[in-house]
PDB file of N, CA and C in Angstrom:
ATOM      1  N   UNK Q 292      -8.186  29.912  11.020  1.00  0.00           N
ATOM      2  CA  UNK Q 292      -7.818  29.640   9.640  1.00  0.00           C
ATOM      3  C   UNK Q 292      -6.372  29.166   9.587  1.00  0.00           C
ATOM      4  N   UNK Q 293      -6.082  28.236   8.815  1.00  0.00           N
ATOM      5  CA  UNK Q 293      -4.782  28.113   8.332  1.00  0.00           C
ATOM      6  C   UNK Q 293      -4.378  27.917   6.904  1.00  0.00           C
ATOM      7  N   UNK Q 294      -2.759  28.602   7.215  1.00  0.00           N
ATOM      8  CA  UNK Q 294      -2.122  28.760   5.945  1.00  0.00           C
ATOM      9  C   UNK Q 294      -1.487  27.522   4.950  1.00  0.00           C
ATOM     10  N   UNK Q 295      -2.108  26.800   5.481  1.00  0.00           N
ATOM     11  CA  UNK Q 295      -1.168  25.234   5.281  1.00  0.00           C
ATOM     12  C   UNK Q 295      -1.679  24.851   3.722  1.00  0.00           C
ATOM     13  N   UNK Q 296      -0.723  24.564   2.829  1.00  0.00           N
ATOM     14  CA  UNK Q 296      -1.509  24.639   1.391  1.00  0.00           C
ATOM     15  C   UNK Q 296      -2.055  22.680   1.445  1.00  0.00           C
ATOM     16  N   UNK Q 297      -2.962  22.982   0.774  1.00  0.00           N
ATOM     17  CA  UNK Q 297      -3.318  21.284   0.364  1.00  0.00           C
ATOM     18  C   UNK Q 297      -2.960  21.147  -0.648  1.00  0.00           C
ATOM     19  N   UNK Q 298      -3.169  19.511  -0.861  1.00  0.00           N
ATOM     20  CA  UNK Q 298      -2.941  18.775  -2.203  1.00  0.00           C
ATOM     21  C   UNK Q 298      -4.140  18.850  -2.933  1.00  0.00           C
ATOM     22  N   UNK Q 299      -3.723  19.426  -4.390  1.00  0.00           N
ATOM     23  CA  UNK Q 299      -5.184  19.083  -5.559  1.00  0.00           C
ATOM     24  C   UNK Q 299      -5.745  17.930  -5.034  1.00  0.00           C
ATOM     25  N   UNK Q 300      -6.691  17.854  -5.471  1.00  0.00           N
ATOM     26  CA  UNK Q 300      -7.965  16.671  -5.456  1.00  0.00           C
ATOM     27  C   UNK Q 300      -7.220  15.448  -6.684  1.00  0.00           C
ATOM     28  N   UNK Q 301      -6.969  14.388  -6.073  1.00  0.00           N
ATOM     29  CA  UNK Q 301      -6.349  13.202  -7.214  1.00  0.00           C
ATOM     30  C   UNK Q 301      -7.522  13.311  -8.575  1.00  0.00           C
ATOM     31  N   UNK Q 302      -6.808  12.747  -9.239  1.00  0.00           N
ATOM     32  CA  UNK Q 302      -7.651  13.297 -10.673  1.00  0.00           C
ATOM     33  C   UNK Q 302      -7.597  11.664 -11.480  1.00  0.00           C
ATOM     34  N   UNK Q 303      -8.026  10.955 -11.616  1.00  0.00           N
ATOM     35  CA  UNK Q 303      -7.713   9.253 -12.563  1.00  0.00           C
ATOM     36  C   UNK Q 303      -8.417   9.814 -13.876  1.00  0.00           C
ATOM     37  N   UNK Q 304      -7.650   9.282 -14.885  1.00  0.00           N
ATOM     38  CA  UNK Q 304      -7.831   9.168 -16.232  1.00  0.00           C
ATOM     39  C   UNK Q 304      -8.708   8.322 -16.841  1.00  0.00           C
ATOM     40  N   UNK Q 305      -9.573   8.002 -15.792  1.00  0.00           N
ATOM     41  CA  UNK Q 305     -10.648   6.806 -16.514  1.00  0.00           C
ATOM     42  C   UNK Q 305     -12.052   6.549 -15.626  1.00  0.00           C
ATOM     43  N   UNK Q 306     -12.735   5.959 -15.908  1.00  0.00           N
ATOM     44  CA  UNK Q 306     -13.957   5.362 -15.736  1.00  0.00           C
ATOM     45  C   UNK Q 306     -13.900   5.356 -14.195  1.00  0.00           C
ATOM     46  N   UNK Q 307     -14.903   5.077 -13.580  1.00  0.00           N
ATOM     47  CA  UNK Q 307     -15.304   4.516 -12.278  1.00  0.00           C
ATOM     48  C   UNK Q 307     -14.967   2.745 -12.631  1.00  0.00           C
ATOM     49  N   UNK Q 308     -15.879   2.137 -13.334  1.00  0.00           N
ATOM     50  CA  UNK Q 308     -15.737   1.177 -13.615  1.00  0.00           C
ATOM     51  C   UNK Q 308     -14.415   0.605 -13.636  1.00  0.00           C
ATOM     52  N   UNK Q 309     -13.680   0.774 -14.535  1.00  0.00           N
ATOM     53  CA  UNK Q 309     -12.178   0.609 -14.785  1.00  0.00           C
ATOM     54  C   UNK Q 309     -11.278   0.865 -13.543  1.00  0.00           C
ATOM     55  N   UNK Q 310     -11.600   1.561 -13.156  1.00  0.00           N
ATOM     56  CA  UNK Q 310     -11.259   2.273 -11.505  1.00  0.00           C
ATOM     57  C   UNK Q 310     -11.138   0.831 -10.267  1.00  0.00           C
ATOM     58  N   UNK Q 311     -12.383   0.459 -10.522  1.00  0.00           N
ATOM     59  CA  UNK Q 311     -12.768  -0.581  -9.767  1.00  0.00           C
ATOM     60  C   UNK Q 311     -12.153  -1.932 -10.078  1.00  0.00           C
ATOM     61  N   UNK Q 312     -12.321  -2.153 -11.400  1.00  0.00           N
ATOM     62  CA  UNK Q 312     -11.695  -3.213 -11.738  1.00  0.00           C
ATOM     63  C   UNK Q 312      -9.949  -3.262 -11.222  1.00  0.00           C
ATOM     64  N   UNK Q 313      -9.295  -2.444 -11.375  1.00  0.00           N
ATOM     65  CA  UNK Q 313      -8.090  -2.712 -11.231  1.00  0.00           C
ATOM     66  C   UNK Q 313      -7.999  -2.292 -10.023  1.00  0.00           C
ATOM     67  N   UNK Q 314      -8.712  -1.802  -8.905  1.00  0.00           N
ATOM     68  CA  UNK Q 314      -8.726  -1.436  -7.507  1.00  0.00           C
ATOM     69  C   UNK Q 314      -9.024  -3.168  -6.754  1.00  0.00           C
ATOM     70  N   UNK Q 315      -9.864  -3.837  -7.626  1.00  0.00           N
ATOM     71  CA  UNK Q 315     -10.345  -5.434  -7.163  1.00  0.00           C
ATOM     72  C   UNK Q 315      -8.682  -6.227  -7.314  1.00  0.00           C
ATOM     73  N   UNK Q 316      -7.980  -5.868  -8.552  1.00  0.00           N
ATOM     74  CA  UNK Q 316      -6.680  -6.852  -8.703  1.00  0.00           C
ATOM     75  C   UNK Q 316      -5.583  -6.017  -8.037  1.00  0.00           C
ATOM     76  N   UNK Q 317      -5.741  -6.004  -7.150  1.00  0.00           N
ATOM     77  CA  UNK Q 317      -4.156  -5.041  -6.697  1.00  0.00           C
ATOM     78  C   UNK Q 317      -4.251  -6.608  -5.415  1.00  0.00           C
ATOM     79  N   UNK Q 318      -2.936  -6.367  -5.368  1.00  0.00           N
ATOM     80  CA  UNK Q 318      -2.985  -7.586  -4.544  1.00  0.00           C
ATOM     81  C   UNK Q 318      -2.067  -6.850  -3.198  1.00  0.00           C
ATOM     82  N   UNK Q 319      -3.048  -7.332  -2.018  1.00  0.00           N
ATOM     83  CA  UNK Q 319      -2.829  -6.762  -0.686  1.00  0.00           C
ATOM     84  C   UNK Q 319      -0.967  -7.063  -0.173  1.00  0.00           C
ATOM     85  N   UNK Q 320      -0.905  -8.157  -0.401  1.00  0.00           N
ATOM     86  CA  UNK Q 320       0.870  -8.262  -0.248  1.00  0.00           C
ATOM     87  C   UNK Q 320       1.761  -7.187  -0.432  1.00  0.00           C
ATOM     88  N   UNK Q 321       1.493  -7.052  -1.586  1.00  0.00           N
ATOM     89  CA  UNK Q 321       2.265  -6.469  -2.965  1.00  0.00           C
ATOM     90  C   UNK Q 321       2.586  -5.485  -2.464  1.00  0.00           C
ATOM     91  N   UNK Q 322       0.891  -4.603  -1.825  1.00  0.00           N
ATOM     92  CA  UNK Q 322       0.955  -3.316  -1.879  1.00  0.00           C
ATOM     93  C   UNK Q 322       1.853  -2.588  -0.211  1.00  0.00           C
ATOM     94  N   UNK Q 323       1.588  -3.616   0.916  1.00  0.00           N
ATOM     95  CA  UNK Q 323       2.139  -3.421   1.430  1.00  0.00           C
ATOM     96  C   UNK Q 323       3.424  -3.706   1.687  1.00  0.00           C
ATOM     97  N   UNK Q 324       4.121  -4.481   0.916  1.00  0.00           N
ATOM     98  CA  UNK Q 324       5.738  -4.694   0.837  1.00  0.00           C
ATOM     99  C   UNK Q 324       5.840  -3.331  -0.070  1.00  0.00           C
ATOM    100  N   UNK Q 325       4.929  -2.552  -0.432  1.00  0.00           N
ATOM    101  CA  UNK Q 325       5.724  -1.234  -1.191  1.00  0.00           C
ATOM    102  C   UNK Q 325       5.635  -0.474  -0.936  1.00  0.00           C
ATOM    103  N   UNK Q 326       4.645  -0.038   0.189  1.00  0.00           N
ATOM    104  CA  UNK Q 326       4.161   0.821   1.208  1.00  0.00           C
ATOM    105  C   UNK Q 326       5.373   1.077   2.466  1.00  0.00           C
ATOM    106  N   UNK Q 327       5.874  -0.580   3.005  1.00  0.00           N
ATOM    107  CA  UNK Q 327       7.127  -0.624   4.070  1.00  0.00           C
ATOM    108  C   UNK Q 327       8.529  -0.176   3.393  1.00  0.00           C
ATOM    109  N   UNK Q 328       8.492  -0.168   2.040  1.00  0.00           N
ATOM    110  CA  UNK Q 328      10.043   0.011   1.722  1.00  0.00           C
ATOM    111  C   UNK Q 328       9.882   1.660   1.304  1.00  0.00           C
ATOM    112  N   UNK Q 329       8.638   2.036   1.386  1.00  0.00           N
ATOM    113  CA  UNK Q 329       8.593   3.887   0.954  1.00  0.00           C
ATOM    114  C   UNK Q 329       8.728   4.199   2.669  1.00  0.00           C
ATOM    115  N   UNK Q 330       8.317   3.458   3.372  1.00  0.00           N
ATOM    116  CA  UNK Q 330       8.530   4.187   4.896  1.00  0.00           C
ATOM    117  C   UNK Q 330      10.147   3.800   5.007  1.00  0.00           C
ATOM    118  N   UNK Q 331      10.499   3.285   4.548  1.00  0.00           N
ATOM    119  CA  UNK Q 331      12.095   2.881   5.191  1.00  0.00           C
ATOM    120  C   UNK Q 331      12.913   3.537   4.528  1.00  0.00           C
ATOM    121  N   UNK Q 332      12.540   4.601   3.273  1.00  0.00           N
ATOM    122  CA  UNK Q 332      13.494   4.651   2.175  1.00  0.00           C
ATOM    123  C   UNK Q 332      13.869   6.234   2.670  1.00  0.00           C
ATOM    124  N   UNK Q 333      14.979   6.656   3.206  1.00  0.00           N
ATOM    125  CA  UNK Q 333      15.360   7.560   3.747  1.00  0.00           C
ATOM    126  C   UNK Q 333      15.501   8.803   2.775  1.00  0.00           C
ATOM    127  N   UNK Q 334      14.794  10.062   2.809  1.00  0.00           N
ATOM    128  CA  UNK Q 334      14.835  10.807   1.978  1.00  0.00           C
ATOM    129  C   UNK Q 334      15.090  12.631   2.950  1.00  0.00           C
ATOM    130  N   UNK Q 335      15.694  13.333   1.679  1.00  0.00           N
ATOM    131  CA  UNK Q 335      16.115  14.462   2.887  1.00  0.00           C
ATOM    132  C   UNK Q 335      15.164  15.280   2.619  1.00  0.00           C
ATOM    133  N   UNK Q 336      15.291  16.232   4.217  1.00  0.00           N
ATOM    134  CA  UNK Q 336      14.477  16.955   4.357  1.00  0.00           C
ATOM    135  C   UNK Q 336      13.862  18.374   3.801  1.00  0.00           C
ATOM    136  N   UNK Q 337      12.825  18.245   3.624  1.00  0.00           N
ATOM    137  CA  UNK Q 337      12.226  19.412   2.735  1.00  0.00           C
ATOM    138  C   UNK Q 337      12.391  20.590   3.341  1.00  0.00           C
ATOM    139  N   UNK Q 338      11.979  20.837   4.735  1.00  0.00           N
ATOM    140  CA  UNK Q 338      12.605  21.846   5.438  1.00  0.00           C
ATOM    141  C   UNK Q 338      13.786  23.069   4.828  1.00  0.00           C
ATOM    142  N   UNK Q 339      15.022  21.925   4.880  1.00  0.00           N
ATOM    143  CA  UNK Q 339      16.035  22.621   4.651  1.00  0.00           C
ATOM    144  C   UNK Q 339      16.716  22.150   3.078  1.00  0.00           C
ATOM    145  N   UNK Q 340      17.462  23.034   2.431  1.00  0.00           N
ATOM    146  CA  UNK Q 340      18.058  23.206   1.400  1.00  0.00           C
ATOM    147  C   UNK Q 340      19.367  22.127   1.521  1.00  0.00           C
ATOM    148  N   UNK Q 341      19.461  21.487   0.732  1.00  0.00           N
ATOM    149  CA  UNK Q 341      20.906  20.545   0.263  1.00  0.00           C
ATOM    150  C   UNK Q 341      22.222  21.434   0.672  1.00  0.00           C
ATOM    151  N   UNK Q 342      22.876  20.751   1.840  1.00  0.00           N
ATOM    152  CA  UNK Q 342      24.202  21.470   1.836  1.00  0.00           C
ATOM    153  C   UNK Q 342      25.089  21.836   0.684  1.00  0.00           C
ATOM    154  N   UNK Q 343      25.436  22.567   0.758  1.00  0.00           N
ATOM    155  CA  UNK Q 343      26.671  23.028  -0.274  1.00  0.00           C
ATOM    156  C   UNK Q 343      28.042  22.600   0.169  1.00  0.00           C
ATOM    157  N   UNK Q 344      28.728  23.133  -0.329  1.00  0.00           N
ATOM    158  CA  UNK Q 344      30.287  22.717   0.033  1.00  0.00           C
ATOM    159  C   UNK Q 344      30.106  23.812   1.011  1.00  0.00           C
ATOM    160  N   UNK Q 345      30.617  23.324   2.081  1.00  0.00           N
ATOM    161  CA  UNK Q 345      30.919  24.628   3.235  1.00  0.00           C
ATOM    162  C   UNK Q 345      32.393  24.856   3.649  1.00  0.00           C
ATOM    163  N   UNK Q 346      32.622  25.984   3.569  1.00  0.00           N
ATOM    164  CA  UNK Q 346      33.694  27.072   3.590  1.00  0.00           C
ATOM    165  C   UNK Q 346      34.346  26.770   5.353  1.00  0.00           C
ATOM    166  N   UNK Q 347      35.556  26.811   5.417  1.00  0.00           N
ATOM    167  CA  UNK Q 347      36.183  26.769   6.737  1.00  0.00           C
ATOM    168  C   UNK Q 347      36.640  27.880   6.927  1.00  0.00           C
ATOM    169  N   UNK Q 348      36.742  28.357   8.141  1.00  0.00           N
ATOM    170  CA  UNK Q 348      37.308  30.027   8.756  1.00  0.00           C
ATOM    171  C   UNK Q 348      38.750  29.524   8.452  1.00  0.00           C
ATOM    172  N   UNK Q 349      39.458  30.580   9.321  1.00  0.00           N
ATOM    173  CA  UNK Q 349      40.872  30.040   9.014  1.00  0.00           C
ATOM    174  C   UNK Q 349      41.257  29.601  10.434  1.00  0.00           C
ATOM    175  N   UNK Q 350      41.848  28.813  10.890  1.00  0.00           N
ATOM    176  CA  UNK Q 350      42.349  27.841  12.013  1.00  0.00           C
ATOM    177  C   UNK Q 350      43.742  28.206  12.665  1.00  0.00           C
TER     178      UNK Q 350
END
């Protein structure tokens, strides 16, 4: 077993139909010039907490 939480089930606000239709006009370019700039777009890590101002001993 694992403890690993999942993501809800995606949920769309509409039709199958409607679904489809605008799943037919997405245009393949598009989507991957926006796909490469979310892989490139440097974001910090969830892991760890946002540094704070950190404190110096005394020298």
């Amino acid at each position: 077993m694992t403890d690993k939480k999942q993501e809800p089930p995606l949920y769309l606000d509409m039709g199958f139909a409607e679904a489809l239709e605008r799943f037919a006009q997405t245009d393949k370019k598009e989507a991957d010039e926006l796909a490469e700039r979310a892989k490139k777009k440097k974001r910090p890590p969830r892991d760890k907490p946002p540094a704070a101002g950190k404190k110096r001993g005394p020298t």
